[in-house]
Amino acid sequence: MSSDLNHLDKIRERFTATADVFAKNVRITRKAEAELLAERATEGLARAAEATAIDVACGPGTFARPLAVRVGRAIGVDLTPAMIEKARAEAARDAIVNIEFVCSDVYAMPFAAGAGDIVSCGYAFHHMTDPARALAEMARVARPGGRVAIIDIIVPEPFDPAPQTAIERERDSSHTNTLTVARFRALFRDAGLRVRSEDVHENFNDFDAWMRNAASAPGDDTYARTRQRMEKFMTGDPSGFCPRASGDSGAGLEFTHTVLLIVGEKPE
């Protein structure tokens, strides 16, 4: 348990330090994905306009806000107070009034069983030390017949998760493991959730922008080590990042993140 608490502290420290740049970046880069999650999570859901949506590890409210537009009430939950502040500011900026935010970790949320019609989580499972326990808690909070939706980076087949995870950890020590589609399917099955839909797509990333999101820039040690690791995979890539040179001079670096959106349903 102490190692879990230490890791939660590491997450809180990382996202406190990067709250400003992170909120600014994801408002643009994850807008389409947030809309897609909200669409898939509410698709065919009876009385969706009256539903309660709980977005876990909500950050600056990126995925909670589009849900709020489609449901009666949205609640964002995040471990980091600085992110809760950003989320409230972003919701106010968009004049969304049916949304609130609470500070809590994913393993023990302050909600009764069945409190949410939709329980979602965006880009956070790769920070979790115990994803099975996190998903079990999300499933507990979902009502029978409700939805659980997760979007996160994955390692696509036939690539090896270990090299990608090593690079991610070099960049950000709060990263735990990058999972696969098969692993997410197993997690949903073990949590008693029936998979309704899966969407897989690729995001093309600029390396420098990705590093800035983790408070790292050219000239610092973390940047140098991470770039060196990434560049080793420009030929014979085992990681699934598919890194390649970019820019007119070829001095830049870009790579691919494969992303899974998976939506499950809790049995009645």
CSV table of C-alpha atoms in Angstrom, one decimal:
chain,number,residue,atom,x,y,z
A,1,MET,CA,0.0,0.0,0.0
A,2,SER,CA,2.9,2.4,0.8
A,3,SER,CA,4.2,2.0,-2.8
A,4,ASP,CA,0.8,2.9,-4.1
A,5,LEU,CA,0.7,6.0,-2.0
A,6,ASN,CA,4.2,7.0,-3.1
A,7,HIS,CA,3.1,6.6,-6.7
A,8,LEU,CA,0.0,8.7,-6.1
A,9,ASP,CA,2.3,11.4,-4.7
A,10,LYS,CA,4.4,11.1,-7.8
A,11,ILE,CA,1.3,11.6,-10.1
A,12,ARG,CA,0.2,14.6,-8.0
A,13,GLU,CA,3.6,16.2,-8.2
A,14,ARG,CA,4.0,15.7,-11.9
A,15,PHE,CA,0.6,17.1,-12.8
A,16,THR,CA,0.9,20.0,-10.4
A,17,ALA,CA,4.1,21.0,-12.1
A,18,THR,CA,2.6,20.8,-15.6
A,19,ALA,CA,-1.0,21.9,-15.0
A,20,ASP,CA,-0.8,25.1,-17.1
A,21,VAL,CA,0.9,23.7,-20.1
A,22,PHE,CA,-1.0,20.4,-19.9
A,23,ALA,CA,-4.4,22.1,-19.8
A,24,LYS,CA,-3.6,24.4,-22.7
A,25,ASN,CA,-2.3,21.5,-24.8
A,26,VAL,CA,-5.1,19.0,-24.3
A,27,ARG,CA,-7.9,21.5,-24.9
A,28,ILE,CA,-6.7,21.5,-28.5
A,29,THR,CA,-5.2,18.1,-29.1
A,30,ARG,CA,-7.8,15.9,-27.4
A,31,LYS,CA,-10.9,17.8,-28.4
A,32,ALA,CA,-12.0,15.4,-31.1
A,33,GLU,CA,-11.3,12.3,-28.9
A,34,ALA,CA,-13.3,13.8,-26.0
A,35,GLU,CA,-16.3,14.3,-28.4
A,36,LEU,CA,-15.9,10.7,-29.6
A,37,LEU,CA,-15.9,9.3,-26.1
A,38,ALA,CA,-19.0,11.3,-25.2
A,39,GLU,CA,-20.7,10.1,-28.3
A,40,ARG,CA,-19.8,6.4,-27.8
A,41,ALA,CA,-20.6,6.4,-24.1
A,42,THR,CA,-24.1,7.9,-24.6
A,43,GLU,CA,-25.0,6.1,-27.8
A,44,GLY,CA,-28.2,4.2,-27.3
A,45,LEU,CA,-28.3,4.9,-23.6
A,46,ALA,CA,-31.9,5.3,-22.3
A,47,ARG,CA,-32.6,8.7,-20.9
A,48,ALA,CA,-29.1,9.9,-21.6
A,49,ALA,CA,-30.1,13.5,-21.2
A,50,GLU,CA,-31.0,12.8,-17.6
A,51,ALA,CA,-27.9,10.7,-16.8
A,52,THR,CA,-25.1,11.3,-14.4
A,53,ALA,CA,-21.6,11.0,-15.8
A,54,ILE,CA,-18.5,10.6,-13.6
A,55,ASP,CA,-15.2,11.2,-15.3
A,56,VAL,CA,-12.2,9.7,-13.4
A,57,ALA,CA,-8.8,11.3,-13.5
A,58,CYS,CA,-10.4,14.2,-15.2
A,59,GLY,CA,-7.4,16.5,-15.4
A,60,PRO,CA,-8.6,19.9,-16.7
A,61,GLY,CA,-12.0,18.5,-17.6
A,62,THR,CA,-11.1,17.5,-21.2
A,63,PHE,CA,-13.5,14.5,-21.3
A,64,ALA,CA,-16.0,15.7,-18.6
A,65,ARG,CA,-17.1,18.8,-20.5
A,66,PRO,CA,-18.4,17.1,-23.7
A,67,LEU,CA,-20.1,14.6,-21.5
A,68,ALA,CA,-21.8,17.4,-19.5
A,69,VAL,CA,-23.3,18.7,-22.8
A,70,ARG,CA,-25.0,15.4,-23.4
A,71,VAL,CA,-26.2,14.4,-19.9
A,72,GLY,CA,-28.0,15.9,-16.9
A,73,ARG,CA,-25.1,16.1,-14.6
A,74,ALA,CA,-21.3,15.6,-14.9
A,75,ILE,CA,-18.8,15.1,-12.1
A,76,GLY,CA,-15.0,15.2,-12.7
A,77,VAL,CA,-12.8,13.4,-10.2
A,78,ASP,CA,-9.0,14.0,-10.0
A,79,LEU,CA,-6.2,13.4,-7.6
A,80,THR,CA,-4.4,16.7,-8.1
A,81,PRO,CA,-5.9,19.9,-6.7
A,82,ALA,CA,-4.2,22.0,-9.3
A,83,MET,CA,-6.0,20.1,-12.0
A,84,ILE,CA,-9.3,20.5,-10.3
A,85,GLU,CA,-8.7,24.3,-10.3
A,86,LYS,CA,-8.0,24.1,-14.1
A,87,ALA,CA,-11.1,22.0,-14.7
A,88,ARG,CA,-13.3,24.5,-12.9
A,89,ALA,CA,-11.8,27.3,-14.9
A,90,GLU,CA,-12.2,25.5,-18.2
A,91,ALA,CA,-15.8,24.7,-17.5
A,92,ALA,CA,-16.5,28.3,-16.6
A,93,ARG,CA,-14.8,29.4,-19.8
A,94,ASP,CA,-17.3,27.2,-21.7
A,95,ALA,CA,-20.2,28.3,-19.6
A,96,ILE,CA,-21.0,24.8,-18.5
A,97,VAL,CA,-23.1,24.8,-15.4
A,98,ASN,CA,-24.2,21.2,-14.9
A,99,ILE,CA,-20.7,20.1,-13.9
A,100,GLU,CA,-18.7,19.8,-10.7
A,101,PHE,CA,-15.3,18.6,-9.6
A,102,VAL,CA,-14.1,16.7,-6.6
A,103,CYS,CA,-10.6,15.7,-5.4
A,104,SER,CA,-10.2,11.9,-5.0
A,105,ASP,CA,-8.1,9.0,-6.3
A,106,VAL,CA,-9.6,6.4,-8.6
A,107,TYR,CA,-9.2,3.5,-6.0
A,108,ALA,CA,-11.7,4.9,-3.5
A,109,MET,CA,-14.2,7.3,-5.0
A,110,PRO,CA,-16.7,9.1,-2.7
A,111,PHE,CA,-19.7,7.7,-4.5
A,112,ALA,CA,-22.3,5.1,-3.7
A,113,ALA,CA,-22.5,1.9,-5.8
A,114,GLY,CA,-24.4,2.6,-8.9
A,115,ALA,CA,-24.2,6.4,-8.6
A,116,GLY,CA,-23.1,6.9,-12.3
A,117,ASP,CA,-24.9,6.1,-15.5
A,118,ILE,CA,-21.6,6.7,-17.3
A,119,VAL,CA,-18.2,6.3,-15.7
A,120,SER,CA,-15.3,7.3,-17.9
A,121,CYS,CA,-11.5,7.8,-17.8
A,122,GLY,CA,-9.2,9.5,-20.3
A,123,TYR,CA,-5.5,8.9,-20.7
A,124,ALA,CA,-4.9,7.8,-17.1
A,125,PHE,CA,-4.7,4.0,-17.0
A,126,HIS,CA,-1.0,4.1,-18.1
A,127,HIS,CA,-0.4,6.0,-14.8
A,128,MET,CA,-2.0,3.4,-12.6
A,129,THR,CA,-0.2,0.8,-10.5
A,130,ASP,CA,-3.2,-1.4,-10.3
A,131,PRO,CA,-5.5,-1.0,-13.3
A,132,ALA,CA,-7.6,-3.9,-12.4
A,133,ARG,CA,-8.5,-2.4,-9.0
A,134,ALA,CA,-9.2,1.0,-10.7
A,135,LEU,CA,-11.5,-0.5,-13.2
A,136,ALA,CA,-13.3,-2.5,-10.5
A,137,GLU,CA,-13.9,0.7,-8.6
A,138,MET,CA,-15.3,2.3,-11.8
A,139,ALA,CA,-17.5,-0.7,-12.3
A,140,ARG,CA,-18.8,-0.4,-8.7
A,141,VAL,CA,-19.7,3.2,-9.2
A,142,ALA,CA,-21.6,2.4,-12.5
A,143,ARG,CA,-25.2,1.5,-12.2
A,144,PRO,CA,-26.5,-1.8,-13.7
A,145,GLY,CA,-27.1,-1.1,-17.3
A,146,GLY,CA,-24.7,1.8,-17.2
A,147,ARG,CA,-21.6,2.4,-19.3
A,148,VAL,CA,-17.8,2.4,-18.5
A,149,ALA,CA,-15.6,4.1,-21.1
A,150,ILE,CA,-11.8,4.3,-21.2
A,151,ILE,CA,-9.5,6.0,-23.8
A,152,ASP,CA,-5.8,5.5,-23.5
A,153,ILE,CA,-2.6,4.9,-25.4
A,154,ILE,CA,-1.9,1.2,-26.2
A,155,VAL,CA,0.9,-0.8,-27.7
A,156,PRO,CA,-0.4,-2.3,-31.0
A,157,GLU,CA,0.2,-5.8,-32.0
A,158,PRO,CA,2.7,-7.2,-32.8
A,159,PHE,CA,4.9,-4.7,-31.0
A,160,ASP,CA,6.5,-5.3,-27.6
A,161,PRO,CA,5.1,-3.3,-24.7
A,162,ALA,CA,8.4,-3.2,-22.9
A,163,PRO,CA,10.4,-0.8,-25.1
A,164,GLN,CA,7.5,1.7,-25.4
A,165,THR,CA,6.9,1.6,-21.6
A,166,ALA,CA,10.7,2.2,-21.0
A,167,ILE,CA,10.6,5.4,-23.1
A,168,GLU,CA,7.4,6.6,-21.5
A,169,ARG,CA,9.0,6.1,-18.0
A,170,GLU,CA,12.1,7.9,-19.1
A,171,ARG,CA,10.0,10.9,-20.0
A,172,ASP,CA,7.6,10.7,-17.1
A,173,SER,CA,8.3,8.7,-13.9
A,174,SER,CA,4.6,8.6,-13.1
A,175,HIS,CA,4.0,6.3,-16.1
A,176,THR,CA,3.5,2.7,-15.1
A,177,ASN,CA,2.7,0.5,-18.1
A,178,THR,CA,1.4,1.0,-21.6
A,179,LEU,CA,-1.3,-1.7,-22.1
A,180,THR,CA,-2.5,-3.6,-25.1
A,181,VAL,CA,-6.0,-4.1,-26.5
A,182,ALA,CA,-6.0,-7.7,-25.3
A,183,ARG,CA,-5.1,-6.5,-21.7
A,184,PHE,CA,-8.0,-3.9,-21.7
A,185,ARG,CA,-10.4,-6.6,-22.9
A,186,ALA,CA,-9.3,-8.9,-20.1
A,187,LEU,CA,-9.7,-6.1,-17.6
A,188,PHE,CA,-13.2,-5.4,-18.7
A,189,ARG,CA,-14.1,-9.1,-18.6
A,190,ASP,CA,-12.7,-9.5,-15.1
A,191,ALA,CA,-14.6,-6.4,-13.9
A,192,GLY,CA,-17.8,-8.0,-15.2
A,193,LEU,CA,-18.3,-5.6,-18.0
A,194,ARG,CA,-19.5,-6.5,-21.5
A,195,VAL,CA,-17.6,-4.7,-24.3
A,196,ARG,CA,-20.0,-2.7,-26.5
A,197,SER,CA,-17.5,-1.0,-28.8
A,198,GLU,CA,-13.9,-0.4,-29.6
A,199,ASP,CA,-12.2,2.3,-31.7
A,200,VAL,CA,-8.5,2.3,-32.4
A,201,HIS,CA,-6.8,5.2,-34.1
A,202,GLU,CA,-3.3,6.8,-34.4
A,203,ASN,CA,-2.1,10.2,-33.2
A,204,PHE,CA,1.0,11.7,-34.8
A,205,ASN,CA,3.1,13.6,-32.2
A,206,ASP,CA,5.8,16.1,-32.3
A,207,PHE,CA,8.5,15.0,-29.9
A,208,ASP,CA,9.4,18.4,-28.6
A,209,ALA,CA,5.7,19.3,-27.9
A,210,TRP,CA,5.3,15.9,-26.2
A,211,MET,CA,8.3,16.6,-24.0
A,212,ARG,CA,7.1,20.1,-23.1
A,213,ASN,CA,3.9,18.5,-21.8
A,214,ALA,CA,6.1,16.7,-19.3
A,215,ALA,CA,8.0,19.9,-18.3
A,216,SER,CA,11.1,18.9,-20.3
A,217,ALA,CA,12.9,20.9,-23.0
A,218,PRO,CA,16.0,20.6,-25.2
A,219,GLY,CA,19.1,20.9,-23.1
A,220,ASP,CA,17.8,19.0,-20.0
A,221,ASP,CA,18.9,15.5,-19.1
A,222,THR,CA,15.4,14.0,-19.3
A,223,TYR,CA,14.9,15.4,-22.8
A,224,ALA,CA,18.3,14.1,-24.0
A,225,ARG,CA,17.8,10.6,-22.6
A,226,THR,CA,14.3,10.2,-23.9
A,227,ARG,CA,15.3,11.4,-27.4
A,228,GLN,CA,18.3,9.1,-27.5
A,229,ARG,CA,16.1,6.1,-26.6
A,230,MET,CA,13.5,7.1,-29.2
A,231,GLU,CA,16.0,7.7,-32.0
A,232,LYS,CA,17.4,4.2,-31.5
A,233,PHE,CA,14.1,2.9,-32.9
A,234,MET,CA,14.1,4.9,-36.1
A,235,THR,CA,15.2,1.7,-37.8
A,236,GLY,CA,14.0,-1.8,-36.7
A,237,ASP,CA,11.4,-0.3,-34.3
A,238,PRO,CA,10.2,-2.8,-31.7
A,239,SER,CA,8.1,-0.3,-29.8
A,240,GLY,CA,5.2,0.8,-32.0
A,241,PHE,CA,6.3,4.4,-31.8
A,242,CYS,CA,7.5,4.4,-35.4
A,243,PRO,CA,9.7,7.4,-34.9
A,244,ARG,CA,10.9,9.4,-37.9
A,245,ALA,CA,12.7,12.6,-38.8
A,246,SER,CA,10.5,15.7,-39.3
A,247,GLY,CA,10.8,19.3,-40.4
A,248,ASP,CA,12.4,20.8,-43.5
A,249,SER,CA,15.9,20.1,-42.2
A,250,GLY,CA,15.0,16.7,-40.9
A,251,ALA,CA,16.3,17.8,-37.4
A,252,GLY,CA,12.9,17.3,-35.8
A,253,LEU,CA,11.4,14.1,-34.5
A,254,GLU,CA,7.9,12.8,-34.6
A,255,PHE,CA,6.3,9.5,-33.6
A,256,THR,CA,3.0,7.7,-33.3
A,257,HIS,CA,0.7,6.9,-30.4
A,258,THR,CA,-1.9,4.3,-31.0
A,259,VAL,CA,-5.0,5.0,-29.0
A,260,LEU,CA,-7.9,2.8,-27.9
A,261,LEU,CA,-11.4,3.9,-26.9
A,262,ILE,CA,-13.2,1.0,-25.3
A,263,VAL,CA,-16.8,1.2,-24.0
A,264,GLY,CA,-18.3,-1.5,-21.8
A,265,GLU,CA,-21.7,-2.1,-20.2
A,266,LYS,CA,-22.5,-3.3,-16.7
A,267,PRO,CA,-25.1,-6.1,-16.7
A,268,GLU,CA,-28.5,-5.3,-15.4
